[in-house]
Tab-separated table of C-alpha atoms in Angstrom:
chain	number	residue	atom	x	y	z
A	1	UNK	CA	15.448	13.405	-12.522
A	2	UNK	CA	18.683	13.147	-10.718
A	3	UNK	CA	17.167	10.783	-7.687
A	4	UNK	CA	18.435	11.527	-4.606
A	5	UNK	CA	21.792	12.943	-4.182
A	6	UNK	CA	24.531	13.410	-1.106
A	7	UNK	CA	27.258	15.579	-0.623
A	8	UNK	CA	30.430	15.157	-0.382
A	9	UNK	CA	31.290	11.541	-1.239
A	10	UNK	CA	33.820	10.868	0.921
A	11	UNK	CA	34.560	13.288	4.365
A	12	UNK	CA	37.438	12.550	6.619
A	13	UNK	CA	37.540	15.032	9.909
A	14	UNK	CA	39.112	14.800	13.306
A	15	UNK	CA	37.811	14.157	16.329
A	16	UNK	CA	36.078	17.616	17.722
A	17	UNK	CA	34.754	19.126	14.568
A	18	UNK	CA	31.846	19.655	13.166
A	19	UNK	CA	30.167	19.211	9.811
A	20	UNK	CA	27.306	18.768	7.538
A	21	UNK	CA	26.301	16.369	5.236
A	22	UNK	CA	23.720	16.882	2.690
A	23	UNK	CA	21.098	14.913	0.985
A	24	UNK	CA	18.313	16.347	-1.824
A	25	UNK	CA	15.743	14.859	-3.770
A	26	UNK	CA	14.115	15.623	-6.784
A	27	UNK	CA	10.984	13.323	-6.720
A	28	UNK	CA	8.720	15.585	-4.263
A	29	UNK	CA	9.192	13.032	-1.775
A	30	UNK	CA	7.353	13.784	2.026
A	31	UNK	CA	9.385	10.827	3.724
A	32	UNK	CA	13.121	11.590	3.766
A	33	UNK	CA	16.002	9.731	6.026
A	34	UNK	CA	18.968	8.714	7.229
A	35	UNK	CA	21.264	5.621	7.965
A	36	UNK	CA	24.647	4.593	8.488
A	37	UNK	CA	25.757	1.495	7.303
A	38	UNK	CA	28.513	-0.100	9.679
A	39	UNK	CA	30.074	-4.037	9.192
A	40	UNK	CA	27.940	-7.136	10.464
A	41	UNK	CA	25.500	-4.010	11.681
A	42	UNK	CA	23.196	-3.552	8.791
A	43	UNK	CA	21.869	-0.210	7.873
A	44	UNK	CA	20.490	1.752	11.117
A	45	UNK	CA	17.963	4.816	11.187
A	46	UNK	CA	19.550	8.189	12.189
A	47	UNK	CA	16.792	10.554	11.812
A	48	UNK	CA	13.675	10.755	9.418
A	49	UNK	CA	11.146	13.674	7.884
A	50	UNK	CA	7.730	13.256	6.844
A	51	UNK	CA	7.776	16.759	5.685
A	52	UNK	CA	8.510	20.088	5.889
A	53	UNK	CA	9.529	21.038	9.480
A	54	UNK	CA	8.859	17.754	11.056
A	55	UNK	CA	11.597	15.583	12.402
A	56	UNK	CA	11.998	12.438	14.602
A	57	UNK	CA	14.326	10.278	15.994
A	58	UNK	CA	15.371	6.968	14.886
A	59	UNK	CA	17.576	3.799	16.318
A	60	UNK	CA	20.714	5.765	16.852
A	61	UNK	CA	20.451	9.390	16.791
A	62	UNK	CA	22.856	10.657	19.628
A	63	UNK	CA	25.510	13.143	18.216
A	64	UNK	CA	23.858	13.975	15.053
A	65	UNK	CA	21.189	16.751	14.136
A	66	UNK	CA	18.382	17.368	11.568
A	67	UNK	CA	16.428	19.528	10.009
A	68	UNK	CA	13.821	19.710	7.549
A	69	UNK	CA	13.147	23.230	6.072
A	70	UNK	CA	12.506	22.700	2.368
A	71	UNK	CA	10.803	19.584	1.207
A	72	UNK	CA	13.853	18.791	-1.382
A	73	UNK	CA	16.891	19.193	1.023
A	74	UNK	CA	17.312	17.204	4.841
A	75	UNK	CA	20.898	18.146	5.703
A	76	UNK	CA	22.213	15.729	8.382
A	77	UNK	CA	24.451	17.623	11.248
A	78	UNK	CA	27.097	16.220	13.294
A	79	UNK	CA	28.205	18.432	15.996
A	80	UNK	CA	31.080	16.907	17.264
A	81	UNK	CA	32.545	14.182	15.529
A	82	UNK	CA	33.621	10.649	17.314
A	83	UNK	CA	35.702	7.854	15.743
A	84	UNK	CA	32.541	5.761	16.606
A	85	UNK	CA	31.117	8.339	13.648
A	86	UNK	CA	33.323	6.656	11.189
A	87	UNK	CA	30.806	5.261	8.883
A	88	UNK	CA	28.611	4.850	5.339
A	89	UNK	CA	25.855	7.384	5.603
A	90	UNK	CA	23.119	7.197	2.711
A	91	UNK	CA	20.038	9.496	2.615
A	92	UNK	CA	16.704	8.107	1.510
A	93	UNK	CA	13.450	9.353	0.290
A	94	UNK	CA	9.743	7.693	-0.119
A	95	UNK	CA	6.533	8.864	-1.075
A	96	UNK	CA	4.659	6.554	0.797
A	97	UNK	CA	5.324	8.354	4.406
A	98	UNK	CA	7.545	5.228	4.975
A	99	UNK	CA	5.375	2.474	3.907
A	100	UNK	CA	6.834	1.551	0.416
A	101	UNK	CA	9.913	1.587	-1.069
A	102	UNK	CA	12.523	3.867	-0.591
A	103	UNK	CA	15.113	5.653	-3.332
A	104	UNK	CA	18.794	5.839	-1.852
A	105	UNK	CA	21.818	8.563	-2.345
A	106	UNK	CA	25.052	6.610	-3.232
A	107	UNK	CA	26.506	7.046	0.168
A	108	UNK	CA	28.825	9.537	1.752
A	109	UNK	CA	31.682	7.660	3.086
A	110	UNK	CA	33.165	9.392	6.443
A	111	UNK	CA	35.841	8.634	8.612
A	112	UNK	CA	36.899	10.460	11.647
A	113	UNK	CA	40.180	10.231	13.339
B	28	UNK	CA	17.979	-5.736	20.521
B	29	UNK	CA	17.702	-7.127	16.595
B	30	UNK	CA	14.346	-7.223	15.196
B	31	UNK	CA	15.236	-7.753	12.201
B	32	UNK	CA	17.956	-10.624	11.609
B	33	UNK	CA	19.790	-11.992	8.849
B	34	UNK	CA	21.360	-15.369	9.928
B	35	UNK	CA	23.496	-15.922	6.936
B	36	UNK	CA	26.556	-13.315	6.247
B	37	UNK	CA	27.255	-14.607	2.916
B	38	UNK	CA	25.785	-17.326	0.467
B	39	UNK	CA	26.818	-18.894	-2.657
B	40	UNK	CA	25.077	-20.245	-5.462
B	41	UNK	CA	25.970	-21.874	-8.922
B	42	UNK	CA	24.490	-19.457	-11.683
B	43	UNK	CA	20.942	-20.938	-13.045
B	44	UNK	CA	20.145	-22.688	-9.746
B	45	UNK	CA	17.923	-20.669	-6.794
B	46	UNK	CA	19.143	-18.603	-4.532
B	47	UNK	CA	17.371	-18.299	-1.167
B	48	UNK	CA	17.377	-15.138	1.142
B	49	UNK	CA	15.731	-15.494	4.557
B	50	UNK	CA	15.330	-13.223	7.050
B	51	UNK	CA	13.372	-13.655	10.480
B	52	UNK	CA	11.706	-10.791	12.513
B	53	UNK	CA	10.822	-10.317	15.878
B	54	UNK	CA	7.881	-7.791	15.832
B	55	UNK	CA	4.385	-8.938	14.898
B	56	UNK	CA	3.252	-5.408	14.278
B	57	UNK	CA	5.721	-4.681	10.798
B	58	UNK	CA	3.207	-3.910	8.374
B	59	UNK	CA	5.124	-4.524	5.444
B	60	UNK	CA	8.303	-6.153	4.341
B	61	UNK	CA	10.447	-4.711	1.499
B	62	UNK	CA	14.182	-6.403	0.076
B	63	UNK	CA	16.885	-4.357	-1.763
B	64	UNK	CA	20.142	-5.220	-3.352
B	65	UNK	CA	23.021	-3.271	-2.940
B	66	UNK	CA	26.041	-3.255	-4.776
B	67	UNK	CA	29.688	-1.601	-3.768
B	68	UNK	CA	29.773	2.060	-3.200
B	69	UNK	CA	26.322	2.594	-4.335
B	70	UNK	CA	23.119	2.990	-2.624
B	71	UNK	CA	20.536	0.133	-1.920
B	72	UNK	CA	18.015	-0.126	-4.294
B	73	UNK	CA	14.849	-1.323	-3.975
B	74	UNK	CA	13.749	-5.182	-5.602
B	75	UNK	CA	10.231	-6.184	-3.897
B	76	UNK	CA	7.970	-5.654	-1.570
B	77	UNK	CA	5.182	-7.817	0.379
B	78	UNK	CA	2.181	-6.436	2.387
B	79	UNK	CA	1.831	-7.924	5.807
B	80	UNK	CA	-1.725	-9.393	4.747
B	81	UNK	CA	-0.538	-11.459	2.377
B	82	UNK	CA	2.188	-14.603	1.506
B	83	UNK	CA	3.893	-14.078	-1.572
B	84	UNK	CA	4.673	-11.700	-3.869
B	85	UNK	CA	6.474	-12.661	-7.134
B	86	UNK	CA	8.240	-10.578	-9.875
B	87	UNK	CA	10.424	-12.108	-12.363
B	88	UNK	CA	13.090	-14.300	-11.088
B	89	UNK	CA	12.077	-12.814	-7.716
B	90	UNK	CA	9.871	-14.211	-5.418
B	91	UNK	CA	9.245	-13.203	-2.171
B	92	UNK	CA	7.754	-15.919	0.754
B	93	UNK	CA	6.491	-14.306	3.999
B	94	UNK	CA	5.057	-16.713	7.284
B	95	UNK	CA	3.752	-14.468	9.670
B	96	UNK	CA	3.373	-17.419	12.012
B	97	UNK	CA	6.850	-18.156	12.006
B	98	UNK	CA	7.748	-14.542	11.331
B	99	UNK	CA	10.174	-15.643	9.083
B	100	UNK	CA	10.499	-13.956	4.813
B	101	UNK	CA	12.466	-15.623	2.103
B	102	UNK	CA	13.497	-14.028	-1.289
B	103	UNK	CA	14.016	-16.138	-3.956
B	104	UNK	CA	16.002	-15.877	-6.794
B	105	UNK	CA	15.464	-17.909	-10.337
B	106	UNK	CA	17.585	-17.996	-11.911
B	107	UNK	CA	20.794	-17.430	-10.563
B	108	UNK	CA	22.766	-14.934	-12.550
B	109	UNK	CA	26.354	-13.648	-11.812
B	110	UNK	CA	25.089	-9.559	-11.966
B	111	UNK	CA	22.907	-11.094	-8.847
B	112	UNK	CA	25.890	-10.907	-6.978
B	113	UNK	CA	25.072	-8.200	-4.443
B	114	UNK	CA	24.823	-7.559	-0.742
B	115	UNK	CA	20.866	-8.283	0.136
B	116	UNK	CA	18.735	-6.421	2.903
B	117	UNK	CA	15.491	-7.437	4.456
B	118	UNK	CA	13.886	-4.547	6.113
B	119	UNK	CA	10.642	-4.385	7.697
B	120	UNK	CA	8.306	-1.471	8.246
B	121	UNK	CA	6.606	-0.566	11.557
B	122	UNK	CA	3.911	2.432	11.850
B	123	UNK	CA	4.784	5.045	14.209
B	124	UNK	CA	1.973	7.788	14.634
B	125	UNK	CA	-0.229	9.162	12.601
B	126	UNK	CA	0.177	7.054	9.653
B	127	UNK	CA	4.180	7.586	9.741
B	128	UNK	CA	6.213	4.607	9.345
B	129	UNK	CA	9.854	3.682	9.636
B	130	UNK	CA	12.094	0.715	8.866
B	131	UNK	CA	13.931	-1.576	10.721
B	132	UNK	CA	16.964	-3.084	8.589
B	133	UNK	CA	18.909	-6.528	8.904
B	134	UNK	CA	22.346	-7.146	9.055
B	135	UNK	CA	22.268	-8.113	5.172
B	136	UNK	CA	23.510	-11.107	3.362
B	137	UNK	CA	26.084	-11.401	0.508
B	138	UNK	CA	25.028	-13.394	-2.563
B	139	UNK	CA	27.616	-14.498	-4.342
B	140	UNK	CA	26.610	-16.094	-7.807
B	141	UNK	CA	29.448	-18.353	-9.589
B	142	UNK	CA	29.743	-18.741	-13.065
């Protein structure tokens, strides 16, 4: 069982462009999600999935996209990337439809400039 | 608006005493209230979990202490060991629809556990 897993590790773009970053999971997980982790801000919700082609929006989800077509994979978009994108983003996936714990990626570290 | 808030940045402890973790909370509809431990350039991972309905949950050296009254959890940690030594996040968990959930996150505090 490999967990959950992101690519890449580390992303560094300039302002403008675009990219995707992607998180899978092994574990047949429903509930799968996103966060970015910034200084004295804690991790915040991006988007979430509590399966197959259902999405919704979490505390901050301006300039980012989802989708959810496979339960294993919930690639996280951004479309056109800010320096106030420059963050720690780590996937997540639970069983429990988000009531439970939750198994974390290791993180994809991304600066923009 | 912070509904879930860690007051202390950083803590430090002498290995073998406790460590205490609080964490307060705004919203009295968080059904259930989870802590992980997360170490540099790796993911959170999850350490324990306590239903809304009840006051403690214990396992191991961890304990966890919720008052719904004052909305306020605790984690507690004894021991004290140095691989403790970890950034710690309270998060809370709030239904949404149709038995969907999602969590709310603190700000996190760093334990720091001195040999």
């Amino acid at each position: 069982n490999a967990g959950v897993t992101q690519t890449p590790k580390f992303q560094v773009l300039k302002t403008g462009q675009s990219m995707t970053l992607q998180c899978a999971q092994d574990m047949n997980h429903e509930y799968m999600s996103w966060y970015r982790q910034d200084p004295g801000m804690g991790l915040r919700l991006i988007h979430y999935s509590v399966g197959a082609g259902i999405t919704d929006q979490g505390e901050v989800p301006n300039g980012y996209n989802v989708s959810r077509s496979t339960t294993e994979d919930f690639p996280l978009r951004l479309l056109s990337a800010a320096p106030s994108q420059t963050s720690v983003y780590f996937c997540a996936s639970s069983k429990d439809r988000g009531l439970g714990e939750q198994y974390f990626g290791p993180g994809t570290r991304l600066t923009v400039t | 608006d912070q509904q879930v808030k860690q007051n202390s940045p950083s803590l430090s402890v002498q290995e073998g005493r406790i460590s205490i973790l609080n964490c307060d909370y705004t919203n009295s509809m968080f059904d259930y209230f989870l802590w992980y431990k997360k170490y540099p350039a790796e993911g959170p991972t999850f350490l324990i979990s306590i239903s809304s309905i009840k006051d403690k949950n214990e396992d191991g050296r961890f304990t966890v202490f919720l008052n719904k009254s004052a909305k306020h959890l605790s984690l507690h940690i004894v021991p004290s060991q140095p691989g403790d030594s970890a950034v710690y996040f309270c998060a809370a968990s709030a239904g949404v629809s149709s038995g969907t959930y999602k969590y709310i996150f603190g700000t996190g505090t760093r334990l720091k556990v001195l040999a």
